[in-house]
XYZ file of C-alpha atoms in Angstrom:
768
model
C 118.656 143.728 108.990
C 115.537 144.108 107.963
C 112.377 143.206 110.623
C 112.214 139.408 110.481
C 115.685 139.107 112.000
C 113.614 139.812 115.226
C 110.736 137.243 114.616
C 113.330 134.682 114.041
C 115.282 135.545 116.587
C 112.282 135.751 119.193
C 111.448 132.049 117.186
C 114.946 130.956 118.357
C 114.276 131.786 122.068
C 111.038 129.974 122.480
C 112.596 126.192 122.596
C 115.285 124.976 123.104
C 116.568 121.154 123.438
C 118.943 119.849 125.565
C 120.448 116.570 124.007
C 123.661 115.912 122.576
C 121.975 117.332 119.408
C 120.547 120.799 121.714
C 118.535 123.127 118.737
C 115.681 124.851 117.882
C 113.429 124.316 114.413
C 111.210 126.261 112.499
C 110.433 125.745 108.926
C 107.154 127.874 109.090
C 106.266 131.400 109.031
C 102.135 131.632 108.796
C 100.675 135.729 108.712
C 97.731 135.177 110.570
C 95.285 138.195 109.219
C 94.219 139.434 107.090
C 96.307 141.543 104.098
C 99.674 140.544 105.881
C 101.604 143.596 104.878
C 104.984 140.279 105.296
C 104.498 137.096 103.685
C 107.181 134.430 104.097
C 107.919 131.690 100.893
C 110.877 130.119 103.155
C 111.535 131.054 106.307
C 113.774 128.457 107.700
C 115.546 128.953 112.264
C 117.186 126.439 113.482
C 118.848 127.465 117.022
C 122.071 125.813 118.461
C 122.421 126.698 122.327
C 126.378 125.055 122.319
C 127.215 129.108 120.611
C 124.127 131.048 121.370
C 123.771 131.820 117.322
C 120.337 130.658 115.481
C 121.042 130.292 110.990
C 118.183 131.846 109.660
C 117.342 131.242 105.814
C 114.176 133.715 105.067
C 113.165 134.342 101.676
C 110.112 136.773 101.824
C 108.338 140.335 100.567
C 107.561 143.478 103.067
C 104.731 145.810 101.728
C 104.778 147.838 104.928
C 106.793 151.431 104.024
C 107.093 153.848 108.079
C 107.993 153.728 111.185
C 106.389 150.431 112.778
C 106.828 148.835 116.626
C 106.467 144.954 116.702
C 104.708 143.561 119.228
C 105.425 140.235 119.729
C 104.167 136.982 122.037
C 105.198 134.413 123.104
C 103.444 130.716 124.436
C 103.378 127.944 125.168
C 99.980 125.336 125.141
C 98.048 128.352 124.091
C 99.559 129.932 127.875
C 101.391 132.834 126.794
C 105.136 133.017 129.575
C 106.311 136.033 127.588
C 104.575 139.920 125.742
C 107.272 143.016 124.869
C 106.921 145.323 122.304
C 110.355 145.969 121.154
C 110.788 149.327 118.576
C 113.181 148.453 116.083
C 115.009 151.919 116.135
C 116.364 151.243 119.664
C 117.755 147.925 118.744
C 120.365 149.568 115.162
C 119.744 147.345 113.053
C 119.259 149.131 109.338
C 116.436 148.479 107.050
C 113.845 148.258 109.875
C 114.002 152.105 111.138
C 112.028 152.929 108.812
C 110.958 150.038 106.861
C 111.480 149.276 102.985
C 109.192 147.767 100.770
C 110.813 145.305 98.593
C 111.596 141.850 98.535
C 113.347 139.861 101.062
C 115.905 137.550 100.321
C 118.243 136.895 103.852
C 120.486 134.293 105.015
C 122.803 135.262 107.773
C 123.287 134.474 111.384
C 121.491 136.349 114.516
C 124.005 136.343 118.216
C 121.156 135.556 121.074
C 122.039 136.884 124.649
C 121.742 134.496 127.884
C 119.711 136.700 129.100
C 116.724 135.780 127.795
C 117.687 132.392 126.625
C 117.115 132.554 130.816
C 114.058 132.899 130.332
C 112.906 130.307 129.254
C 110.299 127.866 131.568
C 112.639 124.000 132.155
C 109.274 122.035 130.870
C 110.532 123.967 126.878
C 114.233 121.198 126.790
C 112.732 118.164 127.343
C 108.636 117.264 126.608
C 108.801 115.762 122.830
C 106.397 117.884 120.329
C 106.087 120.937 122.346
C 103.733 123.333 121.181
C 105.161 126.491 121.326
C 104.907 129.831 119.288
C 105.967 133.798 119.189
C 103.415 135.888 117.137
C 104.522 138.775 115.887
C 102.468 142.020 115.104
C 104.161 145.068 113.262
C 102.144 148.199 114.470
C 102.295 151.807 111.982
C 103.813 154.768 114.214
C 103.366 157.310 111.516
C 100.636 157.991 108.778
C 97.088 157.459 107.837
C 97.382 153.919 109.937
C 98.552 154.925 113.064
C 98.017 152.159 115.818
C 96.818 150.263 113.356
C 97.925 146.358 112.767
C 99.429 145.491 108.766
C 100.335 142.562 109.494
C 100.891 139.828 111.492
C 103.141 136.196 111.067
C 103.871 133.828 113.468
C 106.608 130.933 113.493
C 105.643 127.642 115.665
C 108.462 126.076 118.057
C 109.751 122.667 117.673
C 112.251 121.392 120.028
C 112.889 118.765 117.458
C 111.618 115.859 119.943
C 108.616 113.789 119.089
C 106.459 111.236 119.667
C 106.438 109.878 116.332
C 109.086 106.978 116.919
C 110.247 104.322 113.938
C 110.405 101.958 117.650
C 106.993 102.577 117.924
C 105.769 101.966 114.830
C 107.836 98.616 114.622
C 107.317 97.403 118.084
C 102.882 98.017 117.459
C 102.707 95.999 113.945
C 105.800 93.506 114.820
C 102.855 92.002 118.467
C 99.776 92.533 116.151
C 101.628 90.444 113.802
C 102.551 88.060 115.808
C 99.592 88.175 117.589
C 97.801 86.979 114.693
C 100.304 84.068 113.535
C 100.088 83.039 116.749
C 96.244 82.326 117.338
C 96.768 80.041 112.884
C 99.109 78.601 114.850
C 97.207 76.753 117.778
C 94.517 76.499 116.088
C 96.501 74.045 113.654
C 97.750 72.101 117.302
C 93.964 71.684 117.895
C 92.634 74.331 120.285
C 90.641 76.498 118.402
C 89.491 77.684 121.899
C 92.859 79.383 123.152
C 93.140 80.373 119.161
C 90.105 81.503 119.145
C 90.729 84.646 121.962
C 94.057 85.051 120.700
C 92.327 85.919 116.600
C 89.701 87.975 118.513
C 92.169 90.489 120.847
C 94.306 90.718 118.271
C 91.636 92.188 115.375
C 90.617 94.107 117.798
C 94.279 95.786 118.880
C 95.055 96.419 115.073
C 90.912 98.008 114.761
C 92.042 100.504 117.816
C 95.587 101.237 115.754
C 93.720 102.134 112.885
C 91.021 103.967 113.647
C 94.041 106.100 116.559
C 94.984 106.530 112.486
C 91.876 107.517 111.623
C 91.507 110.657 113.757
C 95.009 112.285 111.943
C 93.467 111.289 108.868
C 90.952 113.427 109.363
C 91.098 118.410 108.744
C 90.870 118.105 112.102
C 92.929 121.349 113.669
C 95.394 119.197 115.664
C 98.005 119.548 118.973
C 101.962 119.028 117.636
C 101.540 116.273 120.110
C 98.034 114.978 118.652
C 99.541 114.531 114.214
C 103.141 112.898 116.375
C 101.041 109.912 118.107
C 98.623 109.267 115.644
C 101.421 109.349 112.296
C 102.752 105.654 114.680
C 100.371 103.858 114.182
C 99.473 105.195 110.665
C 101.651 102.390 108.947
C 97.587 100.276 110.200
C 95.951 102.059 107.034
C 99.323 101.272 104.044
C 101.370 104.458 104.712
C 104.704 103.584 104.227
C 107.220 105.260 102.414
C 110.284 103.428 100.203
C 112.303 105.849 97.187
C 112.250 103.161 94.975
C 108.220 102.658 95.524
C 107.394 106.665 95.430
C 109.752 106.807 91.922
C 107.730 103.895 90.134
C 103.980 105.554 91.965
C 105.433 109.145 90.035
C 106.221 107.300 87.003
C 102.911 105.161 86.850
C 100.894 108.747 87.978
C 102.779 110.462 84.774
C 101.575 107.495 82.530
C 98.197 107.126 83.058
C 97.988 110.687 82.504
C 97.848 112.509 85.904
C 100.461 115.117 87.378
C 102.030 113.869 90.348
C 102.980 116.764 92.993
C 106.690 117.396 93.182
C 106.292 119.685 97.061
C 109.726 117.280 98.402
C 111.505 118.996 95.478
C 110.706 122.543 96.061
C 110.641 122.582 99.841
C 114.561 124.501 99.416
C 112.857 127.466 97.882
C 109.060 127.272 100.149
C 107.400 126.065 103.065
C 105.144 124.258 104.475
C 102.815 124.901 107.404
C 100.983 122.634 108.672
C 97.843 123.355 109.862
C 97.373 122.917 112.909
C 94.753 125.387 113.224
C 90.847 125.814 111.328
C 91.325 127.568 107.677
C 89.639 130.419 107.760
C 88.668 130.726 103.693
C 87.627 133.751 103.594
C 91.728 134.765 105.838
C 94.130 132.931 104.366
C 95.897 136.367 103.742
C 93.326 137.263 100.944
C 95.556 135.678 98.730
C 95.129 133.988 95.222
C 94.335 130.411 96.997
C 95.863 127.601 93.824
C 97.216 124.655 93.387
C 100.470 123.464 92.986
C 100.290 122.494 89.474
C 98.579 121.719 87.096
C 95.245 123.419 87.731
C 92.612 124.515 85.416
C 92.153 128.492 84.568
C 89.556 130.458 86.098
C 87.989 133.554 85.620
C 89.357 136.212 87.179
C 86.282 138.136 88.551
C 85.652 134.401 90.427
C 85.026 135.057 94.170
C 89.341 134.039 95.122
C 87.428 132.574 98.779
C 85.656 129.828 96.517
C 87.757 129.281 94.366
C 89.680 128.376 97.903
C 86.833 125.916 98.499
C 86.578 124.863 95.695
C 90.257 123.287 95.223
C 90.069 122.290 99.438
C 88.042 119.101 97.764
C 90.511 118.632 94.344
C 93.460 116.924 93.622
C 97.138 118.795 94.970
C 98.165 121.034 98.387
C 97.341 124.885 99.291
C 98.966 127.417 98.047
C 99.366 130.866 99.319
C 100.384 133.719 97.645
C 103.225 133.635 98.672
C 103.529 131.068 97.561
C 103.768 128.789 100.859
C 102.353 125.901 100.645
C 98.967 124.396 103.615
C 98.646 121.056 104.051
C 95.564 119.066 105.932
C 93.957 116.428 106.250
C 94.826 113.081 104.385
C 97.910 115.318 102.819
C 99.342 115.939 106.587
C 99.760 112.571 107.405
C 100.935 111.823 103.827
C 103.429 114.302 103.974
C 105.038 114.000 107.952
C 105.782 110.243 106.127
C 107.646 112.095 103.615
C 104.982 111.036 100.482
C 104.195 112.997 97.725
C 99.953 113.615 98.786
C 99.253 112.191 94.417
C 100.958 109.319 95.843
C 99.263 107.823 98.788
C 96.329 106.221 97.563
C 99.306 103.292 94.949
C 100.985 103.147 98.752
C 98.076 102.415 100.688
C 97.345 99.557 97.455
C 100.669 98.825 97.534
C 101.359 97.636 100.088
C 97.142 95.985 101.260
C 97.943 93.883 97.809
C 102.368 93.000 98.724
C 100.174 92.273 102.254
C 97.984 89.891 100.824
C 100.343 88.389 98.939
C 103.169 87.363 101.316
C 100.201 85.916 103.710
C 99.614 83.781 101.002
C 103.641 83.118 99.644
C 103.404 81.659 104.176
C 100.824 79.909 104.017
C 102.411 77.708 100.946
C 105.806 77.094 102.318
C 104.314 75.927 105.413
C 102.022 74.221 103.950
C 105.506 72.302 102.112
C 107.249 72.284 105.319
C 104.627 70.153 106.608
C 104.078 68.240 104.052
C 108.218 68.112 104.302
C 108.959 67.269 108.364
C 105.865 64.661 108.095
C 107.924 62.987 105.426
C 111.666 63.755 106.955
C 110.156 62.468 110.888
C 110.725 65.330 112.025
C 107.337 65.846 113.016
C 104.366 63.405 114.144
C 102.455 62.119 110.972
C 98.725 63.823 113.396
C 100.043 67.444 114.121
C 98.389 69.562 111.825
C 96.909 67.221 109.725
C 93.735 69.961 109.749
C 95.556 71.858 107.588
C 97.713 69.494 105.837
C 94.294 68.251 104.362
C 91.651 71.410 104.139
C 94.726 74.301 103.692
C 93.678 75.688 100.522
C 89.712 76.377 102.339
C 91.900 77.410 104.958
C 93.577 79.688 103.137
C 90.604 81.334 101.379
C 89.154 81.497 104.878
C 93.032 83.790 105.993
C 92.068 85.347 102.807
C 88.428 86.848 103.860
C 90.309 87.707 107.217
C 92.963 89.527 104.904
C 90.044 91.493 103.896
C 88.352 92.555 106.806
C 91.378 93.128 108.126
C 92.852 96.339 104.813
C 88.780 97.179 104.396
C 89.136 100.243 107.145
C 92.115 101.597 104.795
C 90.854 100.435 101.535
C 87.695 102.107 102.486
C 89.141 105.506 103.424
C 92.399 105.414 100.552
C 89.457 104.399 97.497
C 86.702 107.100 98.526
C 89.236 109.866 98.934
C 90.850 108.768 95.347
C 87.413 110.013 94.281
C 87.977 113.559 95.229
C 92.128 113.878 93.804
C 91.300 112.554 90.207
C 94.953 111.567 90.088
C 94.486 110.044 87.428
C 92.111 107.054 85.012
C 94.155 104.831 85.913
C 94.005 105.037 89.831
C 89.532 106.164 89.732
C 90.175 102.467 87.675
C 91.521 100.924 90.841
C 90.412 102.896 93.691
C 86.389 101.740 91.782
C 87.625 98.382 91.400
C 88.763 97.648 94.778
C 86.233 99.520 96.876
C 83.292 97.547 95.090
C 84.993 94.550 95.287
C 85.849 93.353 98.728
C 83.136 95.643 100.096
C 80.785 92.920 97.803
C 82.733 90.337 99.262
C 82.642 90.524 102.371
C 78.344 91.629 102.003
C 78.814 88.731 100.197
C 80.295 86.712 103.557
C 78.340 88.377 105.482
C 75.182 87.697 104.111
C 76.248 83.400 103.638
C 77.466 83.750 107.227
C 72.850 84.947 108.220
C 71.970 81.792 105.953
C 74.946 79.046 107.647
C 72.667 80.283 110.364
C 68.792 81.064 109.883
C 69.458 77.401 107.722
C 71.393 75.491 110.885
C 68.091 77.346 113.594
C 65.405 76.114 111.391
C 67.000 72.583 111.531
C 68.765 72.690 114.818
C 67.110 74.484 116.694
C 70.770 76.333 117.662
C 73.126 78.167 115.355
C 75.973 76.657 115.910
C 75.954 73.562 115.026
C 75.962 73.874 111.302
C 78.807 77.355 111.725
C 80.922 74.936 113.917
C 80.358 71.330 113.035
C 81.643 72.577 109.270
C 85.034 72.313 109.542
C 85.226 73.977 106.229
C 82.825 76.182 106.452
C 84.697 77.150 109.818
C 88.316 76.983 108.028
C 87.095 79.750 105.134
C 84.128 82.463 107.015
C 85.147 81.776 111.020
C 86.572 85.383 110.770
C 83.183 86.358 110.043
C 81.338 85.124 113.993
C 84.032 83.504 115.940
C 84.742 86.864 117.777
C 80.828 86.218 118.141
C 78.474 85.128 120.636
C 76.218 82.238 118.242
C 73.711 84.202 118.477
C 74.924 87.743 117.701
C 76.212 85.844 114.081
C 74.720 88.447 112.336
C 77.126 90.970 113.720
C 79.406 91.118 111.741
C 77.319 93.807 109.468
C 77.101 96.183 111.809
C 80.557 96.487 111.838
C 81.174 96.234 108.531
C 78.807 99.468 107.607
C 81.054 101.051 111.125
C 83.999 100.493 109.153
C 82.097 102.435 105.666
C 80.270 104.984 107.257
C 83.311 105.859 109.634
C 85.481 105.746 106.155
C 83.350 108.386 104.080
C 83.894 111.508 107.371
C 87.379 111.359 106.590
C 87.329 110.712 103.074
C 84.212 113.379 102.114
C 85.260 115.560 104.984
C 88.241 116.493 104.489
C 86.709 120.422 104.003
C 85.048 120.530 107.337
C 86.655 119.329 110.330
C 83.655 120.544 112.041
C 81.466 117.425 110.085
C 83.807 114.735 110.699
C 84.040 115.760 114.815
C 80.844 115.042 114.271
C 79.601 112.039 112.137
C 82.629 110.358 114.310
C 81.472 111.519 118.205
C 77.969 109.704 116.375
C 79.420 107.257 114.833
C 81.566 105.591 118.018
C 78.581 106.475 120.151
C 76.483 104.105 118.220
C 78.730 101.498 118.763
C 79.860 102.177 122.542
C 75.561 101.670 123.043
C 75.464 98.321 121.060
C 78.621 97.237 122.161
C 77.531 97.362 126.244
C 74.192 96.190 125.588
C 74.538 93.653 123.776
C 77.547 92.575 124.251
C 77.499 90.308 121.154
C 80.946 89.248 121.169
C 81.956 84.793 122.761
C 83.097 85.649 126.580
C 83.146 88.334 129.428
C 86.757 89.071 128.629
C 86.256 89.539 125.181
C 82.847 91.400 125.608
C 84.868 93.646 128.903
C 88.557 93.837 125.855
C 86.165 95.205 123.546
C 84.362 97.916 125.067
C 86.431 99.687 126.879
C 88.203 99.975 123.080
C 84.521 101.373 121.948
C 84.701 104.207 125.039
C 88.680 104.886 124.489
C 87.768 105.944 121.625
C 84.447 108.353 122.195
C 86.642 109.706 124.680
C 88.200 110.347 121.541
C 86.217 111.724 119.304
C 84.359 114.487 121.706
C 88.511 115.425 122.717
C 88.193 115.705 118.344
C 85.507 118.271 118.978
C 87.688 119.696 121.344
C 90.276 120.274 118.588
C 88.280 121.904 116.277
C 87.458 125.013 118.540
C 83.462 125.297 118.633
C 82.541 125.963 121.900
C 85.619 129.218 121.915
C 88.076 127.652 124.521
C 91.163 129.426 125.659
C 94.554 128.244 123.532
C 95.935 126.672 127.040
C 92.526 123.543 127.048
C 93.744 123.014 123.773
C 96.973 122.621 124.129
C 96.201 120.480 126.968
C 93.538 118.316 126.406
C 96.146 117.246 123.219
C 98.791 116.169 126.191
C 95.660 114.116 127.969
C 94.979 112.931 124.739
C 97.712 111.208 123.718
C 98.929 109.993 127.989
C 95.285 108.680 128.485
C 96.122 106.905 124.114
C 99.571 106.009 125.185
C 99.152 103.628 128.763
C 95.587 102.446 127.155
C 97.919 101.232 124.089
C 101.063 99.400 126.886
C 97.952 97.749 128.675
C 95.748 96.362 125.867
C 99.448 95.181 123.852
C 101.279 93.723 127.300
C 97.268 92.367 127.638
C 97.612 90.776 124.218
C 101.224 89.566 124.690
C 101.054 87.259 128.321
C 98.042 85.750 126.358
C 99.693 84.858 123.160
C 103.372 83.771 125.466
C 100.597 81.383 127.907
C 99.394 79.686 125.279
C 102.385 77.957 124.275
C 103.835 77.132 127.348
C 100.515 75.171 128.964
C 99.960 71.566 128.041
C 96.454 72.225 127.417
C 95.301 76.210 126.456
C 92.022 75.986 125.627
C 92.613 75.538 129.827
C 92.886 78.656 130.403
C 88.833 79.986 128.601
C 86.149 78.929 130.169
C 84.217 76.999 127.292
C 81.202 79.285 125.277
C 77.862 79.167 127.211
C 76.207 78.599 123.252
C 78.170 74.886 123.061
C 80.100 75.588 119.573
C 82.958 73.415 121.594
C 80.478 70.528 121.084
C 80.093 70.551 117.284
C 83.726 70.695 116.903
C 85.780 67.573 116.029
C 88.821 67.443 117.893
C 92.013 66.999 116.580
C 92.761 64.258 118.934
C 90.002 62.344 116.762
C 90.364 63.199 113.527
C 92.134 59.835 112.592
C 89.317 57.770 114.628
C 86.461 60.180 112.646
C 88.217 59.358 108.992
C 88.190 55.791 109.446
C 84.312 55.387 111.295
C 83.581 57.764 108.115
C 85.063 56.160 105.623
C 83.201 52.612 107.402
C 80.057 54.486 106.748
C 80.441 54.969 103.190
C 80.870 51.882 102.904
C 78.176 51.047 104.249
C 75.932 52.976 102.745
C 77.289 51.862 99.510
C 78.460 55.018 97.924
C 80.498 54.845 94.829
C 81.805 58.369 95.935
C 83.803 57.068 98.110
C 84.280 59.166 102.078
C 84.340 62.335 101.518
C 85.965 64.872 104.200
C 84.849 67.508 106.455
C 80.728 67.095 107.126
C 80.306 69.608 104.330
C 76.426 71.443 106.241
C 77.797 74.355 104.707
C 76.352 72.984 100.997
C 75.825 76.602 99.198
C 79.820 76.635 98.314
C 79.005 76.917 93.853
C 76.915 79.593 94.108
C 73.571 81.899 95.955
C 71.719 81.186 93.173
C 73.018 77.288 91.880
C 71.476 74.096 92.657
C 73.201 72.926 94.668
C 72.961 75.143 97.813
C 69.399 73.656 98.424
C 70.652 70.064 98.915
C 69.885 66.846 96.420
C 66.239 66.568 96.674
C 64.825 69.106 98.336
C 61.687 71.262 96.265
C 62.196 74.232 94.543
C 59.531 75.751 96.917
C 61.121 74.133 100.736
C 64.632 76.190 98.969
C 62.613 78.949 98.632
C 62.043 79.621 101.818
C 64.236 78.434 104.040
C 66.992 80.632 101.937
C 64.034 84.221 102.078
C 63.914 82.415 105.755
C 59.892 82.229 105.783
C 60.578 79.158 107.140
C 56.822 77.889 108.270
C 57.468 74.203 108.926
C 60.423 73.612 109.706
C 62.352 71.150 108.922
C 62.921 69.096 111.652
C 66.640 68.550 113.051
C 67.861 65.259 113.426
C 68.860 66.020 117.054
C 65.907 64.997 119.031
C 65.365 68.351 121.256
C 63.166 66.555 123.796
C 66.618 65.100 125.171
C 68.582 67.994 126.693
C 72.431 68.811 125.830
C 73.309 68.821 130.002
C 70.543 66.331 131.789
C 69.612 66.842 135.330
C 71.351 63.897 136.566
C 74.850 64.679 135.030
C 75.154 61.809 132.645
C 76.141 63.644 129.457
C 74.118 63.622 126.410
C 75.545 62.754 122.810
C 75.355 66.099 121.918
C 78.461 66.219 123.836
C 81.072 63.243 122.156
C 80.798 65.466 119.450
C 78.498 66.197 116.133
C 80.513 63.478 113.810
C 79.795 60.003 116.565
C 76.309 61.232 116.988
C 75.178 61.630 113.484
C 76.737 58.067 113.444
C 74.895 56.986 116.421
C 71.606 57.787 113.809
C 73.041 56.686 110.926
C 73.035 53.712 112.027
C 69.200 53.594 114.422
C 65.378 52.859 113.110
C 64.985 54.871 109.845
C 61.507 54.758 111.338
C 62.181 56.595 114.609
C 64.177 58.853 114.026
C 63.062 62.302 112.313
C 62.242 62.812 108.864
C 65.507 64.829 107.300
C 64.221 67.480 104.233
C 66.321 66.859 101.616
C 64.112 63.718 101.123
C 64.091 59.286 102.165
C 67.787 57.810 101.314
C 67.608 54.362 100.856
C 69.591 51.909 104.079
C 72.458 49.567 102.150
C 72.183 47.871 105.815
C 71.625 44.024 105.511
C 68.047 42.743 107.227
C 70.269 41.366 110.686
C 71.222 44.811 110.929
C 68.541 47.042 111.298
C 66.625 43.433 113.379
C 69.271 43.770 114.825
C 68.853 47.649 115.380
C 65.325 46.885 116.491
C 65.141 44.950 119.500
C 67.997 47.526 120.954
C 66.602 48.354 124.403
C 66.918 51.987 124.176
C 63.649 53.125 121.968
C 64.220 51.140 118.653
C 67.866 52.848 118.324
C 71.295 50.607 119.651
C 74.376 51.829 122.978
C 76.587 52.583 120.826
C 80.288 51.444 122.715
C 80.693 55.872 123.935
C 76.796 55.397 125.631
C 77.686 52.773 127.511
C 80.588 53.865 128.597
C 78.961 56.876 129.716
C 75.784 54.708 131.649
C 73.640 55.379 128.929
C 72.626 52.433 129.315
């Protein structure tokens, strides 16, 4: 019997499980010293405690000749449980005393004694993603190497239980999707305040899921439970396996000049080592590292460490001299998901496109259903009226929001594809999507900033234009509704945070320590900014997001511990891994419960907006209420007729008047001088245009009376339009003429309200 038989038996003892399917398994035998005399390209051990038998399948090569002893140790979470020295001459196994060199193909069943099973601790039977291993040193007892180790091999043990569960993935995805859809429906029903809160919390939760996935995508060596936990959230990065799609991606890569990897096709003959400890470039068996497929030939005099470092940043998987593969970082996530590493980019890209396409189809279908329901009188004519009238603008806003959600995913995958070069066509796709999405979101962010600055210049309040124009709110609101009006610019640091973090993940795949330090710096900056500025809309939303920032910062500290830069004992690393899993699982559960409760309550309250306090920026004063849409439409049409507007009534305030392009003349409005337009667009206001809202009249007078702004911006603007033109503030867009009759103007001029007639709303509210 060969020496690996003992290794297999020790591996079988390390971690049986108690369940209907009690198994022990190890799928790779790793070398743990330079010039190891034992290497194995295939190592599979499955132990079933019901019959005390381990099934062993090994293909290995031994270069050891002479008498040896085996020094083995069994450890769990870095804590050494058993350590023994075994003389193979005492075992009675042929071929071990003395050992002989040669290729070792073995396929046999190995009995395990009941006494050995009694030494297994109870936690090994129940704990998921058990971090246990068996390490064996083979020491010579004769010859010139007597007393020295000539080989070191170790086998990682799994008890068959894991937290990487399909149920967790489906549950988290459904809850996040349900919250996003609910916010859209509630917004369509006219409850904008409640919809803003639900949408903000849903987006923050989705960002937290993506942050969890990024931890798994780093090249930092992770404990098994952390790898499994982060794998639960890889769906948020578009890493989802469908067999037929993988076949299509493989065909596409070949058709465009690429060479796909075939690591899963070779699992019957080779093993895959899922990297859990830091790679030593100079000592991974001191074997020639090579790519699995289609690597360019190199000079045989090139240093081995240089070859390995070069390969780590190129496409494919590392293959050791023994024939087994090593996967790490993004490749590790792809392997655990059952996806070839060369198909990972296309997988994430196509699922993002499918996500966007399904969203468009659902919005269009809902629009058709609403029109049919109104026509058949299944629902009232004013239900979802704003959505039905401006559904195309709403769709644009939804597509922008989908782009924002998919930005972290596509940033990492596109940047990583630049280092892999799977095929020329995939590089083109990576360039198109990365720069297209970045430019789109950058343009949208600059658009919001310019609108807010123009609102400050004209109305001394950024919320006026940002929230009073339904078209601007539906199209660009995804970038600022979750923030308070004065923090409209905060989307810019959010985009920068995502881009920098994605660069660390994609470009530092061979340097886990750099990634961990980068994560600490980025997350610390995010936490400080969130805690000091508190940019979100209200106290509860700020608390929700600051808590997420705190957890992300703690995770980055744990990530640095996993790099072993502190040279801590292995037990510390194992315990920290368990703490990370338990802390994040509890935190995610709390966030999910909060989001579920918040979303469900919205549908069972007569007035969902009443559950939330109104924002301090008074945004609700500038929003059109759903209950006044019909009256507003009629009054606006009447005002258009009175003005002699031949083009008729245009729905919406359309304060977002630069919808054509950044350099368009329509950007500045009719009659605005080019110099003034340039001054406003460049942020140099000099003498800013005066607001039609009188700054001398407070929004909330001291005597408790409501100001006209509270009745809605549309009503107030119509009151201004009915007043004396000489008493109104000068318009920055010229001095348009009035079509009102002289008698009508004379009546207004004789009004007692400072040259303006008191409106019915003012008379009813005690303004006279």
